[in-house]
Every structure is written in C-alpha cells, then in structure tokens.
Amino acid sequence: IALRFMGDPNFNISVNGKKVCLDDVPDDKITTYTNMISEDRELTIRIIDTEQSDRTTKLHGIAFQVNNRLVGEISWKHQGLQDFIDGRRLEGKRLLVIVTADFLLETDVINSDWTGFDYESDIYKEIITIVDETIDTHLAKFSEDHRRKVFQEAKEKSSIYLEYTP
C-alpha cells in the first residue's frame, strides 16, 4: 500500500513506527534511471510498479520533486510530454514515476506557488525530453514483460504447445 503514496513527499508513511522512504522500496518494484544534465545537475527518475491495478489513477502518474517537495500534481498529463498513459490502461493504474531534480531549486523554472513550471524555459524542455524518452523506453519494456507473462500463463493453462517470439 505504501508504494502508492511515495509520490507525495508531504505524505509520511510509517510501518510499526518506522518511517518508510524510497530507499525501502524492494529492488524488484522500482527501476531507477539517473541522468546527468550537466556536471552538477543530476536528474533521477524512479519508476515504481505497485503490481496491483487501482480503480483510478489518482495516486499514479508522474510526480516532480524538488528538494523533497512536490511541484504541481501527480498526473500522467504534463506539458511537453506525450500522452503515454491514461486511466484506461493497466500501466496508468499501476505505475508511479518520481522525477527528482533538486538543482531546479537554484533556478527560476518553478512557479512561485509550486503549482508547476515555466514550460517555456530551456531547462524545463530539456528535463521533459529526458523524462519523455525514459518513460517511453520503460513502457516498451514493461509491455513486453507483461505480454510475456500473460503468454506464459496461457501456455501453462493450455495443453497445446505454444511458442512466443517477440
């Protein structure tokens, strides 16, 4: 359950009195991509798979975090990103993407009320391009893995011989 709430750093998760954080997520549930924008600017993209589909996408989508603070809302819809996922797709109700870019605190790209970004800034455009490409690559692998798993389950339930060729 805690995996669903990881996108909002304001939401504290504790299990038996011990605070749960991103470092506590099991390795098989999280994929981490690190990108160096420049020598001192690191962009980290973590994709968490809750493995169970929720009824809605409310706790799923892309969360941008800067200095342990959420910028905007967690959503699959962000300016400059292609429409990867919506609420009708399995991935939309299972995946949470956390983009951490603490170096943005030293820029003027974040709106003063933290509701979003200056979408016309070069820094935002560079980041959103990296996020877009990373999610696109991850979803292709996710879909392939899912198809392989469904095929394997069908094969095990079937008495006929099936062969999967990606």
JSON list of C-alpha atoms in Angstrom, two decimals:
[
{"chain": "A", "resi": 1, "resn": "ILE", "atom": "CA", "xyz": [0.00, 0.00, 0.00]},
{"chain": "A", "resi": 2, "resn": "ALA", "atom": "CA", "xyz": [2.85, 2.37, 0.86]},
{"chain": "A", "resi": 3, "resn": "LEU", "atom": "CA", "xyz": [4.15, 2.24, -2.72]},
{"chain": "A", "resi": 4, "resn": "ARG", "atom": "CA", "xyz": [1.10, 4.16, -3.90]},
{"chain": "A", "resi": 5, "resn": "PHE", "atom": "CA", "xyz": [1.85, 7.16, -1.68]},
{"chain": "A", "resi": 6, "resn": "MET", "atom": "CA", "xyz": [5.56, 7.60, -2.45]},
{"chain": "A", "resi": 7, "resn": "GLY", "atom": "CA", "xyz": [4.96, 10.37, -4.99]},
{"chain": "A", "resi": 8, "resn": "ASP", "atom": "CA", "xyz": [3.98, 12.99, -2.43]},
{"chain": "A", "resi": 9, "resn": "PRO", "atom": "CA", "xyz": [6.86, 13.77, -0.04]},
{"chain": "A", "resi": 10, "resn": "ASN", "atom": "CA", "xyz": [4.40, 15.56, 2.28]},
{"chain": "A", "resi": 11, "resn": "PHE", "atom": "CA", "xyz": [2.70, 12.25, 2.97]},
{"chain": "A", "resi": 12, "resn": "ASN", "atom": "CA", "xyz": [4.59, 10.37, 5.70]},
{"chain": "A", "resi": 13, "resn": "ILE", "atom": "CA", "xyz": [4.39, 6.60, 5.67]},
{"chain": "A", "resi": 14, "resn": "SER", "atom": "CA", "xyz": [5.23, 4.57, 8.76]},
{"chain": "A", "resi": 15, "resn": "VAL", "atom": "CA", "xyz": [5.08, 0.85, 9.36]},
{"chain": "A", "resi": 16, "resn": "ASN", "atom": "CA", "xyz": [5.28, -0.23, 13.00]},
{"chain": "A", "resi": 17, "resn": "GLY", "atom": "CA", "xyz": [6.57, 3.24, 13.89]},
{"chain": "A", "resi": 18, "resn": "LYS", "atom": "CA", "xyz": [9.38, 3.17, 11.30]},
{"chain": "A", "resi": 19, "resn": "LYS", "atom": "CA", "xyz": [9.25, 5.76, 8.53]},
{"chain": "A", "resi": 20, "resn": "VAL", "atom": "CA", "xyz": [9.20, 4.25, 5.03]},
{"chain": "A", "resi": 21, "resn": "CYS", "atom": "CA", "xyz": [11.02, 6.06, 2.22]},
{"chain": "A", "resi": 22, "resn": "LEU", "atom": "CA", "xyz": [12.07, 5.41, -1.39]},
{"chain": "A", "resi": 23, "resn": "ASP", "atom": "CA", "xyz": [15.18, 3.56, -0.23]},
{"chain": "A", "resi": 24, "resn": "ASP", "atom": "CA", "xyz": [12.91, 0.98, 1.44]},
{"chain": "A", "resi": 25, "resn": "VAL", "atom": "CA", "xyz": [11.14, 0.03, -1.80]},
{"chain": "A", "resi": 26, "resn": "PRO", "atom": "CA", "xyz": [12.15, -3.51, -2.82]},
{"chain": "A", "resi": 27, "resn": "ASP", "atom": "CA", "xyz": [14.50, -3.60, -5.82]},
{"chain": "A", "resi": 28, "resn": "ASP", "atom": "CA", "xyz": [12.06, -5.67, -7.87]},
{"chain": "A", "resi": 29, "resn": "LYS", "atom": "CA", "xyz": [9.38, -2.95, -7.57]},
{"chain": "A", "resi": 30, "resn": "ILE", "atom": "CA", "xyz": [11.49, 0.07, -8.56]},
{"chain": "A", "resi": 31, "resn": "THR", "atom": "CA", "xyz": [13.61, 0.98, -11.56]},
{"chain": "A", "resi": 32, "resn": "THR", "atom": "CA", "xyz": [15.95, 3.95, -11.23]},
{"chain": "A", "resi": 33, "resn": "TYR", "atom": "CA", "xyz": [17.38, 5.98, -14.11]},
{"chain": "A", "resi": 34, "resn": "THR", "atom": "CA", "xyz": [19.99, 8.66, -13.40]},
{"chain": "A", "resi": 35, "resn": "ASN", "atom": "CA", "xyz": [20.81, 11.34, -15.95]},
{"chain": "A", "resi": 36, "resn": "MET", "atom": "CA", "xyz": [23.48, 14.00, -15.67]},
{"chain": "A", "resi": 37, "resn": "ILE", "atom": "CA", "xyz": [22.13, 17.19, -17.23]},
{"chain": "A", "resi": 38, "resn": "SER", "atom": "CA", "xyz": [25.50, 18.84, -16.63]},
{"chain": "A", "resi": 39, "resn": "GLU", "atom": "CA", "xyz": [28.43, 18.33, -14.30]},
{"chain": "A", "resi": 40, "resn": "ASP", "atom": "CA", "xyz": [26.47, 19.46, -11.24]},
{"chain": "A", "resi": 41, "resn": "ARG", "atom": "CA", "xyz": [22.88, 18.78, -12.34]},
{"chain": "A", "resi": 42, "resn": "GLU", "atom": "CA", "xyz": [21.53, 15.29, -11.75]},
{"chain": "A", "resi": 43, "resn": "LEU", "atom": "CA", "xyz": [18.06, 14.15, -12.77]},
{"chain": "A", "resi": 44, "resn": "THR", "atom": "CA", "xyz": [16.79, 10.94, -11.18]},
{"chain": "A", "resi": 45, "resn": "ILE", "atom": "CA", "xyz": [13.74, 9.13, -12.50]},
{"chain": "A", "resi": 46, "resn": "ARG", "atom": "CA", "xyz": [12.32, 6.32, -10.38]},
{"chain": "A", "resi": 47, "resn": "ILE", "atom": "CA", "xyz": [9.52, 4.16, -11.72]},
{"chain": "A", "resi": 48, "resn": "ILE", "atom": "CA", "xyz": [7.61, 2.20, -9.08]},
{"chain": "A", "resi": 49, "resn": "ASP", "atom": "CA", "xyz": [5.38, -0.71, -10.06]},
{"chain": "A", "resi": 50, "resn": "THR", "atom": "CA", "xyz": [2.75, -1.38, -7.37]},
{"chain": "A", "resi": 51, "resn": "GLU", "atom": "CA", "xyz": [1.94, -4.66, -9.20]},
{"chain": "A", "resi": 52, "resn": "GLN", "atom": "CA", "xyz": [-1.75, -4.23, -8.43]},
{"chain": "A", "resi": 53, "resn": "SER", "atom": "CA", "xyz": [-4.04, -2.11, -10.51]},
{"chain": "A", "resi": 54, "resn": "ASP", "atom": "CA", "xyz": [-6.06, 0.54, -8.65]},
{"chain": "A", "resi": 55, "resn": "ARG", "atom": "CA", "xyz": [-9.54, 1.64, -9.64]},
{"chain": "A", "resi": 56, "resn": "THR", "atom": "CA", "xyz": [-8.27, 5.12, -10.53]},
{"chain": "A", "resi": 57, "resn": "THR", "atom": "CA", "xyz": [-5.04, 6.89, -11.46]},
{"chain": "A", "resi": 58, "resn": "LYS", "atom": "CA", "xyz": [-5.32, 9.30, -8.51]},
{"chain": "A", "resi": 59, "resn": "LEU", "atom": "CA", "xyz": [-2.11, 8.08, -6.83]},
{"chain": "A", "resi": 60, "resn": "HIS", "atom": "CA", "xyz": [-0.34, 7.21, -10.07]},
{"chain": "A", "resi": 61, "resn": "GLY", "atom": "CA", "xyz": [1.38, 9.27, -12.72]},
{"chain": "A", "resi": 62, "resn": "ILE", "atom": "CA", "xyz": [4.45, 11.49, -12.77]},
{"chain": "A", "resi": 63, "resn": "ALA", "atom": "CA", "xyz": [5.48, 13.33, -9.62]},
{"chain": "A", "resi": 64, "resn": "PHE", "atom": "CA", "xyz": [8.12, 16.04, -9.91]},
{"chain": "A", "resi": 65, "resn": "GLN", "atom": "CA", "xyz": [10.02, 16.53, -6.66]},
{"chain": "A", "resi": 66, "resn": "VAL", "atom": "CA", "xyz": [12.49, 19.30, -5.91]},
{"chain": "A", "resi": 67, "resn": "ASN", "atom": "CA", "xyz": [14.28, 19.41, -2.56]},
{"chain": "A", "resi": 68, "resn": "ASN", "atom": "CA", "xyz": [11.79, 16.85, -1.18]},
{"chain": "A", "resi": 69, "resn": "ARG", "atom": "CA", "xyz": [8.81, 18.98, -2.20]},
{"chain": "A", "resi": 70, "resn": "LEU", "atom": "CA", "xyz": [6.15, 18.16, -4.80]},
{"chain": "A", "resi": 71, "resn": "VAL", "atom": "CA", "xyz": [5.92, 20.53, -7.76]},
{"chain": "A", "resi": 72, "resn": "GLY", "atom": "CA", "xyz": [2.42, 20.58, -9.24]},
{"chain": "A", "resi": 73, "resn": "GLU", "atom": "CA", "xyz": [0.29, 17.46, -9.01]},
{"chain": "A", "resi": 74, "resn": "ILE", "atom": "CA", "xyz": [0.89, 13.78, -9.59]},
{"chain": "A", "resi": 75, "resn": "SER", "atom": "CA", "xyz": [-0.53, 13.16, -13.05]},
{"chain": "A", "resi": 76, "resn": "TRP", "atom": "CA", "xyz": [0.13, 11.46, -16.37]},
{"chain": "A", "resi": 77, "resn": "LYS", "atom": "CA", "xyz": [-0.60, 14.79, -18.08]},
{"chain": "A", "resi": 78, "resn": "HIS", "atom": "CA", "xyz": [2.31, 17.24, -18.10]},
{"chain": "A", "resi": 79, "resn": "GLN", "atom": "CA", "xyz": [3.07, 19.99, -20.58]},
{"chain": "A", "resi": 80, "resn": "GLY", "atom": "CA", "xyz": [5.57, 18.78, -23.19]},
{"chain": "A", "resi": 81, "resn": "LEU", "atom": "CA", "xyz": [5.09, 15.07, -22.53]},
{"chain": "A", "resi": 82, "resn": "GLN", "atom": "CA", "xyz": [3.44, 12.74, -24.98]},
{"chain": "A", "resi": 83, "resn": "ASP", "atom": "CA", "xyz": [0.25, 11.08, -23.76]},
{"chain": "A", "resi": 84, "resn": "PHE", "atom": "CA", "xyz": [1.78, 7.83, -22.56]},
{"chain": "A", "resi": 85, "resn": "ILE", "atom": "CA", "xyz": [-0.95, 6.56, -20.36]},
{"chain": "A", "resi": 86, "resn": "ASP", "atom": "CA", "xyz": [-4.45, 7.29, -19.32]},
{"chain": "A", "resi": 87, "resn": "GLY", "atom": "CA", "xyz": [-6.77, 5.75, -16.75]},
{"chain": "A", "resi": 88, "resn": "ARG", "atom": "CA", "xyz": [-7.97, 3.03, -19.09]},
{"chain": "A", "resi": 89, "resn": "ARG", "atom": "CA", "xyz": [-4.58, 1.35, -19.39]},
{"chain": "A", "resi": 90, "resn": "LEU", "atom": "CA", "xyz": [-3.13, -1.11, -16.89]},
{"chain": "A", "resi": 91, "resn": "GLU", "atom": "CA", "xyz": [0.08, 0.89, -16.55]},
{"chain": "A", "resi": 92, "resn": "GLY", "atom": "CA", "xyz": [-1.83, 4.04, -15.66]},
{"chain": "A", "resi": 93, "resn": "LYS", "atom": "CA", "xyz": [-3.22, 2.40, -12.55]},
{"chain": "A", "resi": 94, "resn": "ARG", "atom": "CA", "xyz": [-0.03, 0.56, -11.52]},
{"chain": "A", "resi": 95, "resn": "LEU", "atom": "CA", "xyz": [2.95, 2.84, -12.15]},
{"chain": "A", "resi": 96, "resn": "LEU", "atom": "CA", "xyz": [4.24, 5.86, -10.27]},
{"chain": "A", "resi": 97, "resn": "VAL", "atom": "CA", "xyz": [7.08, 7.90, -11.76]},
{"chain": "A", "resi": 98, "resn": "ILE", "atom": "CA", "xyz": [9.07, 10.12, -9.40]},
{"chain": "A", "resi": 99, "resn": "VAL", "atom": "CA", "xyz": [11.32, 12.68, -11.06]},
{"chain": "A", "resi": 100, "resn": "THR", "atom": "CA", "xyz": [13.82, 14.24, -8.65]},
{"chain": "A", "resi": 101, "resn": "ALA", "atom": "CA", "xyz": [15.61, 17.39, -9.79]},
{"chain": "A", "resi": 102, "resn": "ASP", "atom": "CA", "xyz": [16.90, 19.24, -6.72]},
{"chain": "A", "resi": 103, "resn": "PHE", "atom": "CA", "xyz": [19.07, 21.52, -8.86]},
{"chain": "A", "resi": 104, "resn": "LEU", "atom": "CA", "xyz": [15.89, 23.28, -10.04]},
{"chain": "A", "resi": 105, "resn": "LEU", "atom": "CA", "xyz": [15.69, 24.99, -6.65]},
{"chain": "A", "resi": 106, "resn": "GLU", "atom": "CA", "xyz": [18.55, 27.22, -7.79]},
{"chain": "A", "resi": 107, "resn": "THR", "atom": "CA", "xyz": [16.69, 28.27, -10.95]},
{"chain": "A", "resi": 108, "resn": "ASP", "atom": "CA", "xyz": [13.57, 30.28, -11.67]},
{"chain": "A", "resi": 109, "resn": "VAL", "atom": "CA", "xyz": [11.84, 27.46, -13.56]},
{"chain": "A", "resi": 110, "resn": "ILE", "atom": "CA", "xyz": [9.48, 26.56, -10.66]},
{"chain": "A", "resi": 111, "resn": "ASN", "atom": "CA", "xyz": [6.38, 28.74, -10.29]},
{"chain": "A", "resi": 112, "resn": "SER", "atom": "CA", "xyz": [6.49, 30.80, -7.08]},
{"chain": "A", "resi": 113, "resn": "ASP", "atom": "CA", "xyz": [3.46, 28.90, -5.71]},
{"chain": "A", "resi": 114, "resn": "TRP", "atom": "CA", "xyz": [4.96, 25.48, -6.66]},
{"chain": "A", "resi": 115, "resn": "THR", "atom": "CA", "xyz": [1.95, 24.61, -8.84]},
{"chain": "A", "resi": 116, "resn": "GLY", "atom": "CA", "xyz": [4.09, 23.90, -11.89]},
{"chain": "A", "resi": 117, "resn": "PHE", "atom": "CA", "xyz": [6.95, 25.08, -14.05]},
{"chain": "A", "resi": 118, "resn": "ASP", "atom": "CA", "xyz": [7.82, 27.76, -16.57]},
{"chain": "A", "resi": 119, "resn": "TYR", "atom": "CA", "xyz": [7.03, 25.50, -19.53]},
{"chain": "A", "resi": 120, "resn": "GLU", "atom": "CA", "xyz": [8.88, 27.75, -21.97]},
{"chain": "A", "resi": 121, "resn": "SER", "atom": "CA", "xyz": [12.22, 27.59, -20.14]},
{"chain": "A", "resi": 122, "resn": "ASP", "atom": "CA", "xyz": [15.08, 25.70, -21.76]},
{"chain": "A", "resi": 123, "resn": "ILE", "atom": "CA", "xyz": [15.76, 23.77, -18.56]},
{"chain": "A", "resi": 124, "resn": "TYR", "atom": "CA", "xyz": [12.18, 22.50, -18.36]},
{"chain": "A", "resi": 125, "resn": "LYS", "atom": "CA", "xyz": [12.22, 21.50, -22.03]},
{"chain": "A", "resi": 126, "resn": "GLU", "atom": "CA", "xyz": [15.50, 19.60, -21.53]},
{"chain": "A", "resi": 127, "resn": "ILE", "atom": "CA", "xyz": [14.17, 17.77, -18.47]},
{"chain": "A", "resi": 128, "resn": "ILE", "atom": "CA", "xyz": [10.83, 16.92, -20.04]},
{"chain": "A", "resi": 129, "resn": "THR", "atom": "CA", "xyz": [12.60, 15.47, -23.10]},
{"chain": "A", "resi": 130, "resn": "ILE", "atom": "CA", "xyz": [14.67, 13.17, -20.88]},
{"chain": "A", "resi": 131, "resn": "VAL", "atom": "CA", "xyz": [11.61, 12.16, -18.84]},
{"chain": "A", "resi": 132, "resn": "ASP", "atom": "CA", "xyz": [9.65, 11.52, -22.04]},
{"chain": "A", "resi": 133, "resn": "GLU", "atom": "CA", "xyz": [12.35, 9.28, -23.54]},
{"chain": "A", "resi": 134, "resn": "THR", "atom": "CA", "xyz": [12.92, 7.40, -20.28]},
{"chain": "A", "resi": 135, "resn": "ILE", "atom": "CA", "xyz": [9.24, 6.63, -19.74]},
{"chain": "A", "resi": 136, "resn": "ASP", "atom": "CA", "xyz": [8.79, 5.66, -23.38]},
{"chain": "A", "resi": 137, "resn": "THR", "atom": "CA", "xyz": [11.66, 3.15, -23.14]},
{"chain": "A", "resi": 138, "resn": "HIS", "atom": "CA", "xyz": [10.45, 1.81, -19.79]},
{"chain": "A", "resi": 139, "resn": "LEU", "atom": "CA", "xyz": [6.87, 1.34, -21.01]},
{"chain": "A", "resi": 140, "resn": "ALA", "atom": "CA", "xyz": [8.06, -0.60, -24.05]},
{"chain": "A", "resi": 141, "resn": "LYS", "atom": "CA", "xyz": [9.93, -3.00, -21.73]},
{"chain": "A", "resi": 142, "resn": "PHE", "atom": "CA", "xyz": [7.00, -3.09, -19.28]},
{"chain": "A", "resi": 143, "resn": "SER", "atom": "CA", "xyz": [4.60, -4.03, -22.09]},
{"chain": "A", "resi": 144, "resn": "GLU", "atom": "CA", "xyz": [6.95, -6.71, -23.38]},
{"chain": "A", "resi": 145, "resn": "ASP", "atom": "CA", "xyz": [7.34, -8.22, -19.91]},
{"chain": "A", "resi": 146, "resn": "HIS", "atom": "CA", "xyz": [3.57, -8.13, -19.38]},
{"chain": "A", "resi": 147, "resn": "ARG", "atom": "CA", "xyz": [2.87, -9.83, -22.73]},
{"chain": "A", "resi": 148, "resn": "ARG", "atom": "CA", "xyz": [5.48, -12.49, -21.95]},
{"chain": "A", "resi": 149, "resn": "LYS", "atom": "CA", "xyz": [3.90, -13.15, -18.53]},
{"chain": "A", "resi": 150, "resn": "VAL", "atom": "CA", "xyz": [0.36, -13.39, -19.97]},
{"chain": "A", "resi": 151, "resn": "PHE", "atom": "CA", "xyz": [1.64, -15.72, -22.69]},
{"chain": "A", "resi": 152, "resn": "GLN", "atom": "CA", "xyz": [3.38, -17.93, -20.12]},
{"chain": "A", "resi": 153, "resn": "GLU", "atom": "CA", "xyz": [0.21, -18.14, -18.02]},
{"chain": "A", "resi": 154, "resn": "ALA", "atom": "CA", "xyz": [-1.84, -19.08, -21.11]},
{"chain": "A", "resi": 155, "resn": "LYS", "atom": "CA", "xyz": [0.73, -21.69, -22.06]},
{"chain": "A", "resi": 156, "resn": "GLU", "atom": "CA", "xyz": [0.66, -23.23, -18.60]},
{"chain": "A", "resi": 157, "resn": "LYS", "atom": "CA", "xyz": [-3.16, -23.42, -18.65]},
{"chain": "A", "resi": 158, "resn": "SER", "atom": "CA", "xyz": [-3.23, -24.86, -22.14]},
{"chain": "A", "resi": 159, "resn": "SER", "atom": "CA", "xyz": [-2.50, -28.41, -23.13]},
{"chain": "A", "resi": 160, "resn": "ILE", "atom": "CA", "xyz": [-1.28, -27.36, -26.57]},
{"chain": "A", "resi": 161, "resn": "TYR", "atom": "CA", "xyz": [2.26, -26.32, -27.37]},
{"chain": "A", "resi": 162, "resn": "LEU", "atom": "CA", "xyz": [2.72, -22.58, -27.84]},
{"chain": "A", "resi": 163, "resn": "GLU", "atom": "CA", "xyz": [5.83, -20.66, -28.75]},
{"chain": "A", "resi": 164, "resn": "TYR", "atom": "CA", "xyz": [6.35, -16.96, -28.12]},
{"chain": "A", "resi": 165, "resn": "THR", "atom": "CA", "xyz": [8.51, -14.97, -30.49]},
{"chain": "A", "resi": 166, "resn": "PRO", "atom": "CA", "xyz": [8.87, -11.27, -29.62]}
]
